[in-house]
Coordinates of C-alpha atoms in Angstrom, one line a residue:
M10 CA -56.8 20.5 -58.6
L11 CA -59.8 18.3 -59.0
R12 CA -59.6 14.8 -60.5
V13 CA -62.4 13.6 -62.8
H14 CA -62.5 9.9 -63.6
R15 CA -64.7 8.4 -66.3
L16 CA -65.9 4.8 -66.2
A17 CA -67.2 3.5 -69.5
R18 CA -70.2 1.2 -70.0
E19 CA -69.4 -1.0 -67.0
V20 CA -70.8 1.6 -64.5
I21 CA -73.9 2.5 -66.5
G22 CA -76.9 2.0 -64.3
W23 CA -75.4 3.0 -61.0
R24 CA -78.1 4.9 -59.3
L25 CA -76.8 6.2 -56.0
Y26 CA -74.3 8.9 -55.1
S27 CA -71.7 7.7 -52.6
V28 CA -69.4 10.2 -50.9
I29 CA -66.6 8.6 -48.9
G30 CA -63.2 9.4 -47.7
Y31 CA -60.3 7.4 -49.2
D32 CA -59.2 6.8 -45.6
S33 CA -62.2 4.5 -45.2
L34 CA -61.2 2.2 -48.2
P35 CA -59.7 -1.2 -47.3
V36 CA -56.0 -1.4 -47.8
N37 CA -54.3 -4.2 -49.6
N38 CA -51.0 -5.0 -47.7
N39 CA -49.5 -6.3 -51.0
V40 CA -49.6 -2.9 -52.6
V41 CA -46.3 -1.2 -53.1
G42 CA -46.1 2.4 -52.2
L43 CA -44.7 5.3 -54.2
E44 CA -41.2 5.0 -55.5
G45 CA -38.8 7.1 -53.5
T46 CA -40.7 7.0 -50.3
N47 CA -39.4 5.2 -47.2
V48 CA -42.7 4.8 -45.4
D49 CA -43.4 1.4 -44.0
K50 CA -46.4 -0.2 -45.7
R51 CA -47.7 -1.6 -42.4
T52 CA -47.4 1.9 -40.8
L53 CA -49.5 3.3 -43.7
A54 CA -52.0 0.6 -43.3
A55 CA -52.4 1.2 -39.6
E56 CA -52.8 4.9 -40.1
R57 CA -55.4 4.3 -42.8
K58 CA -57.6 2.3 -40.5
Q59 CA -61.2 2.0 -41.8
R60 CA -63.5 4.8 -40.8
T61 CA -67.1 4.8 -42.1
F62 CA -69.6 7.6 -42.6
S63 CA -73.1 6.6 -42.0
D64 CA -74.9 9.8 -43.2
R65 CA -74.3 13.2 -44.9
S66 CA -74.0 15.0 -41.6
Q67 CA -70.6 13.5 -41.1
L68 CA -69.4 14.7 -44.5
K69 CA -67.8 17.7 -42.9
Y70 CA -65.2 15.5 -41.3
A71 CA -63.9 14.0 -44.6
R72 CA -60.6 15.0 -46.1
R73 CA -60.9 13.1 -49.3
L74 CA -64.2 12.7 -51.2
V75 CA -65.2 10.3 -54.0
V76 CA -68.3 11.4 -55.8
K77 CA -69.9 8.7 -57.9
L78 CA -72.3 9.9 -60.7
G79 CA -74.2 7.2 -62.4
S80 CA -76.1 7.6 -65.6
A81 CA -79.4 7.5 -63.8
V82 CA -78.4 10.7 -62.1
I83 CA -76.8 12.8 -64.8
T84 CA -78.6 11.7 -67.9
R85 CA -82.1 12.5 -69.0
E86 CA -84.9 10.0 -68.8
D87 CA -84.8 9.3 -72.5
G88 CA -81.1 8.4 -72.2
N89 CA -80.0 11.0 -74.8
G90 CA -78.1 14.0 -73.4
L91 CA -77.4 15.2 -69.9
A92 CA -79.6 16.6 -67.2
L93 CA -77.7 19.9 -67.0
G94 CA -79.7 21.3 -64.1
R95 CA -78.9 18.4 -61.8
L96 CA -75.3 18.3 -63.0
A97 CA -74.7 22.0 -62.4
S98 CA -75.9 21.7 -58.9
I99 CA -73.6 18.8 -58.2
I100 CA -70.6 20.5 -59.7
E101 CA -71.2 23.7 -57.7
Q102 CA -71.2 21.7 -54.5
V103 CA -68.2 19.7 -55.4
A104 CA -66.4 22.9 -56.2
E105 CA -67.3 24.3 -52.8
C106 CA -65.9 21.2 -51.2
H107 CA -62.7 21.7 -53.2
H108 CA -62.4 25.3 -52.1
E109 CA -62.8 24.2 -48.5
G110 CA -59.6 22.2 -48.8
R111 CA -61.0 18.8 -49.4
E112 CA -59.5 16.5 -52.1
C113 CA -62.2 15.5 -54.6
I114 CA -62.5 12.8 -57.1
M115 CA -65.5 12.4 -59.4
V116 CA -66.2 9.0 -60.9
T117 CA -68.7 9.8 -63.7
S118 CA -70.6 8.1 -66.5
G119 CA -72.4 10.1 -69.1
A120 CA -70.1 9.7 -72.0
V121 CA -72.5 7.1 -73.5
A122 CA -75.4 9.5 -73.3
F123 CA -73.4 12.4 -74.8
G124 CA -72.1 10.2 -77.6
R125 CA -75.5 8.7 -78.3
Q126 CA -77.0 12.2 -78.7
K127 CA -74.3 13.1 -81.2
L128 CA -74.5 9.8 -83.1
T129 CA -78.3 10.1 -83.3
Q130 CA -77.9 13.5 -84.9
E131 CA -75.4 12.2 -87.4
L132 CA -77.8 9.3 -88.2
L133 CA -80.6 11.7 -88.8
M134 CA -78.5 13.9 -91.1
S135 CA -77.6 10.8 -93.2
L136 CA -81.2 10.0 -94.0
S137 CA -82.5 10.5 -97.6
M138 CA -85.4 12.7 -98.3
R139 CA -87.7 9.7 -98.7
E140 CA -86.6 8.3 -95.3
T141 CA -87.0 11.7 -93.7
L142 CA -90.6 12.1 -94.9
S143 CA -91.5 8.5 -94.2
P144 CA -93.7 7.9 -91.1
S145 CA -91.6 5.0 -90.0
D146 CA -88.5 5.6 -87.9
H147 CA -85.5 4.6 -90.1
T148 CA -83.0 5.7 -87.5
R149 CA -83.6 2.5 -85.6
E150 CA -82.6 0.2 -88.4
D151 CA -78.9 0.9 -88.0
A152 CA -79.0 2.0 -84.4
G153 CA -77.8 -1.4 -83.1
S154 CA -74.3 -1.0 -84.6
I155 CA -73.9 2.8 -84.7
L156 CA -75.3 3.5 -81.2
D157 CA -73.2 0.7 -79.5
P158 CA -72.4 1.9 -76.0
R159 CA -68.6 1.6 -76.6
A160 CA -68.9 3.6 -79.8
A161 CA -71.1 6.2 -78.1
A162 CA -68.7 6.4 -75.1
A163 CA -65.7 7.0 -77.5
V164 CA -67.5 9.8 -79.3
G165 CA -69.0 11.5 -76.2
Q166 CA -65.9 11.2 -73.9
S167 CA -64.1 14.3 -75.2
E168 CA -67.2 16.5 -75.2
L169 CA -68.1 15.3 -71.7
M170 CA -64.7 16.3 -70.4
A171 CA -64.9 19.6 -72.2
M172 CA -68.2 20.3 -70.6
Y173 CA -66.8 19.4 -67.1
D174 CA -63.9 21.7 -67.8
A175 CA -66.2 24.6 -68.8
M176 CA -68.5 24.2 -65.8
F177 CA -65.7 23.8 -63.2
S178 CA -63.8 26.8 -64.7
Q179 CA -66.7 29.0 -63.6
Y180 CA -65.6 28.3 -60.0
N181 CA -61.8 28.6 -60.8
V182 CA -61.3 24.9 -60.5
K183 CA -58.9 23.0 -62.8
I184 CA -59.6 19.3 -63.5
A185 CA -57.5 16.4 -64.6
Q186 CA -58.7 13.2 -66.1
K187 CA -58.0 9.5 -65.6
E188 CA -60.0 7.0 -67.6
F189 CA -60.9 3.4 -66.7
S190 CA -62.8 1.0 -69.0
K191 CA -62.6 -2.3 -67.1
V192 CA -61.1 -1.7 -63.7
K193 CA -60.3 -5.3 -62.7
Q194 CA -58.4 -5.9 -65.9
H195 CA -56.0 -3.1 -65.4
P196 CA -52.5 -4.0 -64.2
R197 CA -51.3 -2.8 -60.8
N198 CA -49.1 -0.2 -62.3
D199 CA -52.2 1.8 -63.4
F200 CA -53.3 2.3 -59.9
T201 CA -49.8 3.2 -58.8
N202 CA -49.7 5.7 -61.6
L203 CA -53.0 7.1 -60.5
S204 CA -51.5 7.7 -57.1
V205 CA -48.5 9.3 -58.6
S206 CA -50.6 11.6 -60.8
I207 CA -52.7 12.7 -57.8
I208 CA -49.6 13.4 -55.8
S209 CA -48.0 15.4 -58.5
I210 CA -51.2 17.5 -59.0
K211 CA -51.7 18.2 -55.4
A212 CA -48.5 18.0 -53.3
K213 CA -50.3 17.9 -50.0
C214 CA -52.4 14.9 -51.0
E215 CA -51.7 11.6 -49.0
P216 CA -50.6 8.6 -51.1
T217 CA -53.7 6.7 -52.2
Y218 CA -53.6 2.9 -52.4
L219 CA -56.1 0.8 -54.2
S220 CA -56.3 -3.0 -54.4
N221 CA -57.0 -4.8 -57.6
A222 CA -60.7 -5.5 -56.9
N223 CA -63.5 -3.9 -58.9
M224 CA -63.8 -0.1 -58.2
T225 CA -67.5 -0.5 -58.0
A226 CA -67.1 -2.5 -54.8
Y227 CA -65.0 0.3 -53.3
L228 CA -67.4 3.1 -54.2
N229 CA -70.4 1.2 -52.8
F230 CA -68.5 0.2 -49.7
I231 CA -69.9 2.8 -47.4
K232 CA -73.4 3.1 -48.8
A233 CA -73.5 6.8 -47.7
Q234 CA -76.2 8.5 -49.8
V235 CA -75.8 12.1 -50.6
V236 CA -78.5 14.1 -52.2
P237 CA -76.9 17.2 -53.8
C238 CA -79.8 18.8 -55.7
S239 CA -83.6 19.1 -55.7
A240 CA -84.0 16.8 -58.6
A241 CA -82.7 13.9 -56.5
Q242 CA -84.2 15.2 -53.3
R243 CA -87.7 15.0 -54.7
Y244 CA -87.4 11.2 -55.0
A245 CA -85.9 10.8 -51.6
S246 CA -88.8 12.9 -50.1
R247 CA -91.4 10.7 -51.8
S248 CA -89.8 7.5 -50.6
G249 CA -89.2 9.1 -47.2
S250 CA -92.8 9.9 -46.9
R251 CA -93.7 6.3 -47.4
V252 CA -91.2 5.3 -44.7
L253 CA -92.9 7.7 -42.3
Q254 CA -96.3 6.2 -43.2
K255 CA -95.1 2.8 -42.2
L256 CA -93.9 4.0 -38.8
T257 CA -96.2 3.7 -35.8
P258 CA -97.6 6.9 -34.3
S259 CA -95.4 6.5 -31.3
E260 CA -92.3 6.3 -33.5
R261 CA -93.2 9.5 -35.3
A262 CA -93.9 11.2 -32.0
S263 CA -90.6 10.1 -30.6
A264 CA -88.8 11.6 -33.6
I265 CA -90.5 15.0 -32.9
H266 CA -89.7 14.7 -29.1
S267 CA -86.1 14.1 -30.1
L268 CA -86.0 17.2 -32.3
A269 CA -87.6 19.3 -29.4
D270 CA -84.9 18.1 -27.0
L271 CA -82.1 18.7 -29.5
L272 CA -83.2 22.3 -29.9
L273 CA -82.4 22.9 -26.2
E274 CA -79.3 20.7 -26.0
K275 CA -77.6 22.4 -28.9
K276 CA -79.0 25.9 -28.6
D277 CA -75.4 27.3 -28.4
L278 CA -74.6 25.9 -31.8
I279 CA -77.9 27.2 -33.2
L280 CA -77.4 30.7 -31.8
E281 CA -73.8 30.8 -33.0
A282 CA -74.9 30.0 -36.5
N283 CA -77.7 32.6 -36.2
A284 CA -75.3 35.2 -35.1
K285 CA -73.4 34.7 -38.4
D286 CA -76.6 35.2 -40.4
L287 CA -77.4 38.3 -38.5
E288 CA -73.9 39.7 -39.0
E289 CA -74.0 39.2 -42.7
A290 CA -77.6 40.4 -43.0
T291 CA -76.7 43.6 -41.2
K292 CA -73.7 44.2 -43.4
G293 CA -75.9 43.5 -46.4
G294 CA -78.4 46.2 -45.3
L295 CA -81.4 43.9 -44.6
E296 CA -84.4 45.8 -43.4
K297 CA -85.1 45.8 -39.6
P298 CA -88.4 43.9 -39.8
L299 CA -86.6 41.1 -41.6
L300 CA -83.8 41.2 -39.1
N301 CA -86.3 40.7 -36.3
R302 CA -87.7 37.7 -38.1
L303 CA -84.2 36.3 -38.7
S304 CA -83.2 36.6 -35.1
L305 CA -83.2 33.6 -32.8
S306 CA -82.9 33.6 -29.0
A307 CA -82.8 31.2 -26.1
G308 CA -86.4 32.1 -25.3
K309 CA -87.6 31.5 -28.9
L310 CA -85.9 28.1 -28.9
K311 CA -87.5 27.2 -25.6
T312 CA -91.0 28.2 -26.9
L313 CA -90.3 26.4 -30.1
S314 CA -89.4 23.2 -28.2
I315 CA -92.6 23.4 -26.2
G316 CA -94.6 23.8 -29.3
L317 CA -92.9 20.8 -31.0
K318 CA -93.8 18.6 -27.9
Q319 CA -97.4 19.7 -28.2
I320 CA -97.4 18.5 -31.9
A321 CA -95.9 15.2 -30.8
D322 CA -98.4 14.6 -28.1
S323 CA -101.3 15.4 -30.4
S324 CA -100.0 13.5 -33.4
Y325 CA -101.1 9.9 -32.5
D326 CA -104.3 10.0 -34.5
N327 CA -103.2 12.3 -37.4
V328 CA -102.8 9.4 -39.8
G329 CA -105.5 6.8 -40.2
R330 CA -108.1 8.6 -38.0
L331 CA -111.7 7.6 -38.8
L332 CA -113.7 10.6 -39.9
R333 CA -116.9 9.0 -41.0
K334 CA -118.3 5.5 -41.5
T335 CA -121.3 4.7 -43.7
K336 CA -123.1 1.4 -44.2
L337 CA -123.9 1.3 -47.8
A338 CA -125.4 -2.2 -47.8
D339 CA -125.2 -5.5 -46.0
N340 CA -121.5 -6.4 -45.6
L341 CA -120.5 -3.2 -47.4
M342 CA -119.0 -0.4 -45.2
L343 CA -117.6 2.9 -46.4
R344 CA -114.9 4.5 -44.2
Q345 CA -113.4 7.9 -44.6
V346 CA -110.0 8.2 -42.9
T347 CA -107.1 10.7 -42.9
V348 CA -104.1 10.0 -45.1
P349 CA -100.9 12.0 -45.8
I350 CA -100.9 14.5 -48.6
G351 CA -97.6 13.2 -50.0
V352 CA -94.6 15.6 -50.6
L353 CA -94.8 19.2 -49.4
L354 CA -92.7 22.1 -50.6
V355 CA -92.5 24.9 -48.0
I356 CA -90.8 28.1 -49.1
F357 CA -90.0 30.5 -46.2
E358 CA -88.1 33.8 -45.8
S359 CA -86.0 35.1 -43.0
R360 CA -87.5 32.9 -40.3
P361 CA -85.2 30.0 -39.4
D362 CA -87.6 29.0 -36.6
S363 CA -90.0 27.9 -39.3
L364 CA -87.8 25.0 -40.3
P365 CA -88.2 22.8 -37.1
Q366 CA -91.9 23.8 -36.9
V367 CA -92.7 22.7 -40.4
A368 CA -90.5 19.6 -40.1
A369 CA -92.3 18.5 -37.0
L370 CA -95.7 19.0 -38.7
A371 CA -94.5 17.0 -41.7
I372 CA -93.3 14.1 -39.4
A373 CA -96.6 14.2 -37.5
S374 CA -98.6 13.9 -40.7
A375 CA -96.2 11.4 -42.4
N376 CA -95.6 13.8 -45.3
G377 CA -92.3 14.1 -47.2
L378 CA -90.9 17.6 -47.1
L379 CA -88.7 19.9 -49.2
L380 CA -87.7 23.0 -47.5
K381 CA -86.5 26.1 -49.4
G382 CA -85.1 28.7 -47.0
G383 CA -83.9 32.2 -47.7
K384 CA -80.2 32.8 -48.3
E385 CA -80.2 35.3 -45.4
A386 CA -80.7 32.4 -42.9
A387 CA -78.3 29.9 -44.6
Y388 CA -76.2 29.2 -41.5
S389 CA -79.2 28.9 -39.1
N390 CA -81.1 26.7 -41.5
K391 CA -78.1 24.4 -42.0
A392 CA -77.6 24.0 -38.2
L393 CA -81.3 23.3 -37.6
M394 CA -81.5 20.9 -40.6
E395 CA -78.7 18.8 -39.0
L396 CA -80.9 18.4 -35.9
V397 CA -83.9 17.4 -38.1
K398 CA -81.8 14.8 -39.8
E399 CA -80.5 13.5 -36.5
S400 CA -84.0 13.1 -35.1
L401 CA -85.2 11.4 -38.3
Q402 CA -82.2 9.0 -38.3
S403 CA -83.4 7.6 -35.0
V404 CA -86.4 6.1 -36.8
G405 CA -84.7 5.3 -40.1
A406 CA -86.4 8.1 -42.1
Q407 CA -83.6 10.6 -42.6
D408 CA -84.5 11.1 -46.3
A409 CA -88.0 12.2 -45.6
I410 CA -87.1 15.9 -45.1
S411 CA -84.5 17.8 -47.2
L412 CA -83.3 21.3 -47.3
V413 CA -83.0 22.5 -50.9
S414 CA -79.9 24.5 -51.7
T415 CA -80.5 28.3 -51.7
R416 CA -79.1 28.3 -55.3
E417 CA -81.9 26.2 -56.6
E418 CA -84.3 28.4 -58.6
I419 CA -87.8 28.5 -57.3
S420 CA -89.2 28.2 -60.8
D421 CA -87.4 24.9 -61.2
L422 CA -89.1 23.6 -58.0
L423 CA -92.5 24.8 -59.2
A424 CA -92.2 22.7 -62.3
M425 CA -92.1 19.4 -60.4
E426 CA -95.8 18.8 -60.4
K427 CA -95.3 15.1 -60.6
H428 CA -93.2 15.0 -57.5
I429 CA -94.6 17.8 -55.3
D430 CA -98.2 17.7 -54.1
L431 CA -98.6 21.0 -52.2
I432 CA -96.7 24.3 -51.9
I433 CA -96.8 26.4 -48.8
P434 CA -95.1 29.8 -49.1
R435 CA -94.4 31.5 -45.8
G436 CA -93.0 35.0 -46.1
S437 CA -93.8 38.4 -47.5
S438 CA -96.9 39.1 -49.6
D439 CA -94.6 39.5 -52.7
L440 CA -93.3 36.0 -52.2
V441 CA -96.7 34.5 -51.7
R442 CA -98.2 36.2 -54.8
S443 CA -95.1 35.3 -56.9
I444 CA -95.5 31.6 -55.9
Q445 CA -99.2 31.6 -56.6
K446 CA -98.6 33.2 -60.0
Q447 CA -95.8 30.8 -61.0
S448 CA -97.3 27.6 -59.8
Q449 CA -99.7 26.6 -62.5
H450 CA -100.2 22.9 -61.7
I451 CA -99.3 22.5 -58.0
P452 CA -101.8 23.8 -55.3
V453 CA -100.6 26.7 -53.2
L454 CA -101.7 27.2 -49.6
G455 CA -100.9 30.5 -48.0
H456 CA -101.9 34.0 -47.1
A457 CA -101.2 37.0 -49.2
E458 CA -100.7 39.7 -46.5
G459 CA -101.2 40.2 -42.7
I460 CA -103.1 43.5 -42.6
C461 CA -104.7 43.1 -39.2
H462 CA -107.2 45.6 -37.7
V463 CA -108.1 46.5 -34.2
Y464 CA -111.4 48.4 -33.9
L465 CA -112.1 50.3 -30.6
D466 CA -115.8 50.6 -30.3
K467 CA -117.6 53.4 -28.5
D468 CA -118.3 51.0 -25.6
A469 CA -114.6 49.9 -25.3
D470 CA -113.0 49.7 -21.9
Q471 CA -110.2 52.2 -21.8
A472 CA -107.7 50.1 -19.8
K473 CA -108.4 47.0 -21.8
A474 CA -108.1 48.8 -25.1
L475 CA -104.6 50.1 -24.1
K476 CA -103.4 46.6 -23.2
I477 CA -104.7 45.1 -26.4
V478 CA -103.3 47.7 -28.7
R479 CA -99.9 47.6 -27.1
D480 CA -99.7 43.9 -27.3
A481 CA -101.1 43.7 -30.9
K482 CA -98.6 46.3 -32.2
C483 CA -95.5 46.3 -30.0
D484 CA -95.1 42.6 -28.8
Y485 CA -93.7 41.5 -32.2
P486 CA -94.3 44.0 -34.9
A487 CA -92.7 41.9 -37.6
A488 CA -95.2 39.1 -37.1
C489 CA -98.0 38.6 -39.7
N490 CA -100.6 38.8 -36.9
A491 CA -99.4 42.2 -35.6
M492 CA -101.8 45.1 -35.8
E493 CA -101.3 47.4 -38.8
T494 CA -104.4 49.6 -38.7
L495 CA -106.2 50.9 -35.6
L496 CA -109.8 51.9 -36.1
L497 CA -111.4 54.3 -33.6
H498 CA -115.0 55.1 -33.1
E499 CA -115.4 58.9 -33.8
D500 CA -116.7 59.4 -30.2
H501 CA -113.1 58.7 -28.9
L502 CA -111.6 61.5 -31.1
N503 CA -112.1 64.2 -28.4
G504 CA -111.8 61.9 -25.4
A505 CA -109.0 60.7 -23.2
L506 CA -108.7 57.3 -24.9
F507 CA -107.4 58.8 -28.2
T508 CA -104.7 60.8 -26.4
E509 CA -103.6 57.9 -24.2
I510 CA -103.4 55.6 -27.2
C511 CA -101.2 58.1 -29.1
N512 CA -99.0 58.7 -26.1
M513 CA -98.5 55.0 -25.4
L514 CA -97.6 54.3 -29.0
K515 CA -95.1 57.2 -29.0
Q516 CA -93.5 55.8 -25.8
E517 CA -93.1 52.4 -27.5
G518 CA -91.4 54.0 -30.5
V519 CA -94.3 53.4 -32.9
K520 CA -94.5 55.8 -35.9
I521 CA -98.1 56.7 -36.5
H522 CA -99.7 57.4 -39.9
A523 CA -103.0 59.2 -40.1
G524 CA -105.9 57.9 -42.3
P525 CA -107.7 60.3 -44.6
K526 CA -110.6 60.9 -42.2
L527 CA -108.3 61.4 -39.2
S528 CA -106.2 63.9 -41.2
T529 CA -109.2 66.1 -41.8
H530 CA -109.8 66.4 -38.0
L531 CA -106.2 67.2 -37.0
T532 CA -104.5 70.5 -37.8
F533 CA -101.1 69.3 -36.8
G534 CA -101.3 65.6 -36.8
P535 CA -99.1 62.7 -37.9
P536 CA -98.1 62.3 -41.6
P537 CA -100.9 60.9 -43.8
A538 CA -100.7 57.2 -44.7
K539 CA -99.8 56.6 -48.4
T540 CA -102.2 53.8 -48.6
M541 CA -104.6 52.1 -46.2
K542 CA -103.8 48.6 -47.5
H543 CA -100.3 48.2 -46.3
E544 CA -98.4 45.7 -44.1
Y545 CA -95.8 47.7 -42.2
G546 CA -94.1 44.8 -40.4
S547 CA -92.3 47.2 -38.1
L548 CA -93.0 49.7 -35.4
E549 CA -95.4 51.7 -37.6
C550 CA -99.2 51.7 -37.9
C551 CA -102.1 53.7 -39.3
I552 CA -104.9 55.2 -37.2
E553 CA -108.2 55.9 -38.8
I554 CA -111.6 57.2 -37.6
V555 CA -114.9 55.4 -38.4
S556 CA -118.5 56.5 -37.6
D557 CA -119.7 53.2 -36.3
M558 CA -119.2 49.4 -36.3
D559 CA -120.7 49.0 -39.8
A560 CA -118.2 51.5 -41.2
A561 CA -115.4 49.6 -39.4
I562 CA -116.6 46.4 -41.0
E563 CA -116.8 48.0 -44.4
H564 CA -113.2 49.4 -44.0
I565 CA -111.9 46.0 -43.0
H566 CA -113.5 44.3 -46.0
K567 CA -112.1 47.0 -48.3
F568 CA -108.6 47.3 -47.1
G569 CA -108.0 44.1 -45.0
S570 CA -106.4 40.9 -46.0
S571 CA -108.8 38.5 -44.3
H572 CA -106.2 37.5 -41.8
T573 CA -107.0 38.6 -38.2
D574 CA -109.3 41.4 -37.1
V575 CA -110.3 42.4 -33.6
I576 CA -113.1 44.4 -31.9
V577 CA -112.7 45.9 -28.4
T578 CA -116.1 46.5 -26.8
E579 CA -118.1 45.8 -23.7
N580 CA -121.4 45.5 -25.7
D581 CA -122.0 41.8 -26.4
Q582 CA -124.5 42.5 -29.1
T583 CA -122.1 44.7 -31.0
A584 CA -119.4 42.1 -30.6
K585 CA -121.6 39.3 -31.8
Q586 CA -122.5 41.2 -34.9
F587 CA -118.9 42.1 -35.6
L588 CA -117.8 38.4 -35.2
S589 CA -120.4 37.2 -37.6
S590 CA -120.0 39.9 -40.2
V591 CA -116.2 40.2 -40.6
D592 CA -114.9 37.8 -43.3
S593 CA -111.5 36.9 -41.9
A594 CA -109.7 33.7 -41.0
C595 CA -109.6 34.8 -37.3
V596 CA -112.0 37.3 -35.7
F597 CA -111.5 38.2 -32.0
H598 CA -113.4 39.9 -29.3
N599 CA -111.4 41.7 -26.6
V600 CA -108.3 39.7 -27.5
S601 CA -105.0 40.8 -29.1
S602 CA -104.5 39.9 -32.8
R603 CA -101.2 38.2 -31.6
F604 CA -103.4 35.3 -30.3
A605 CA -103.8 34.1 -34.0
D606 CA -101.1 31.5 -33.5
G607 CA -101.0 27.8 -33.3
F608 CA -99.1 27.7 -30.0
R609 CA -101.7 30.1 -28.4
F610 CA -104.5 28.0 -29.8
G611 CA -103.0 24.9 -28.1
L612 CA -102.2 23.3 -31.4
G613 CA -98.5 23.7 -31.3
A614 CA -96.5 25.1 -34.2
E615 CA -98.2 26.0 -37.4
V616 CA -97.1 26.2 -41.0
G617 CA -99.0 29.5 -41.4
I618 CA -102.4 31.1 -41.3
S619 CA -104.3 30.5 -44.6
T620 CA -106.6 33.2 -45.9
A621 CA -108.0 30.9 -48.5
R622 CA -111.7 30.0 -48.4
I623 CA -111.6 26.5 -49.8
H624 CA -110.4 23.5 -47.8
A625 CA -107.8 24.9 -45.3
R626 CA -108.5 28.3 -43.6
G627 CA -106.9 29.8 -40.5
I628 CA -104.3 28.1 -38.4
C629 CA -102.8 25.2 -40.4

């Protein structure tokens, strides 16, 4: 059973959520315990010794929770009515805590806003026709008396509780109410009765003792801030970004180094959480390419840690670096320097290793960050986010980065153009296109697809070609920089290279699809490709024949995604022409497409590879 307490006008204006255990409240030795109990007061006081929680990561150790909801949190900016999106998210999380066995009490305002909305409607209905048509606002003439906070609270209280009851009932949670108007004026018996009512509702609940001081002091005692929804996280990320900007470069770098070390120190916890995700994803029938992206290993974590340290070591001049200086006149100098973007929203699917990568980049560039991970990686993301918070706490910027609940709708996040400055989707082409379509006011940085080509020229070295094709396709087929289409010069069709390529791919378990031209040359060949513009993301690829380099370039421009394309040739002139003609973010000569990676470039982790042509392109 959940208890919901409503404080009237006295608590209006409380801004922060505070989540604390009743065990951490001070105990008044003069308080008399429950009637009928023989427990010594001093024994109870000793057992209820103060224990404080300094941040949200310690919330999991609490048995009793007090969630304080001020009007600034649950009411709209105009003061009339409730912000139902924020409130629904809070209620869902409180219900989850209740189902986990925690004892929850909500101290909530909001009755004034609810009542004010109803009274305003009644006031409008009472206007005459002349007053209704008049340009002046007659509703304000009597608003002083009718919209008095106490009157509004009295009107709105019943509907507020009915709304809480309806919302909590969706999670099979029953609520009980205890109302306070002026806490410090209530007699001691009221608090004793409160304890009795809680005991009778939940028999396993410990006796709760409160002294006669103002409840506000108790609820603010710990100062533990909890951000339960994206609406509040957006403000925390903005202020957290400003905290990061004030830090010295060495302090930001130390936070990233701390995160890199934590990845190795707590790898067992991370892999345990990842195993839960993999188990649930397998039961849910998640496709194998997505399972590969979801999977973490000790090797991945070690590589990730090295990449984060590279970011830290190269981050000292990220913010405030002088790009250009121009003397406009005597004693007038114009300087162009690098500054943070502001608040980033990064949406990623199935790849929990993206979380620490993106977090490190945000810290290095002093940007606030909202992370929206896929539900299939919920356990892994939660474990990694705790490490991010721990590393940020060492420099006092724990609110700069937040993990948005998987239940938050992406459409709601994309509507926060005043609070989010850049969106970076990292996932499937469907995800990226969906974000680009929905985001009408916030810039989106991302690539649509990773359709990468490897072209084997007539002058290609056979041994080199085999190594490059094997690495490009088989090293990590789920990666966005893996080869999807192999283009062969027609001279290789009747040579040894074509046969060896097919045999090698078959040994590696790669399913081959034939392009339209290759199908016409083979009587009994592989099945034809349904489309030439497809990102397989698995051990599958397409092989097509082209007449020369120009035909290969034309094919890439027609069916490629401007991500990464490769030529394998010993002819330097042909390679030079290919490199200058192919319009892709990364173009390689005699190198696997898998080298299109921030770590391989010596840049550390990257957010992604942008295929856009304005501002950011390539590794970013």
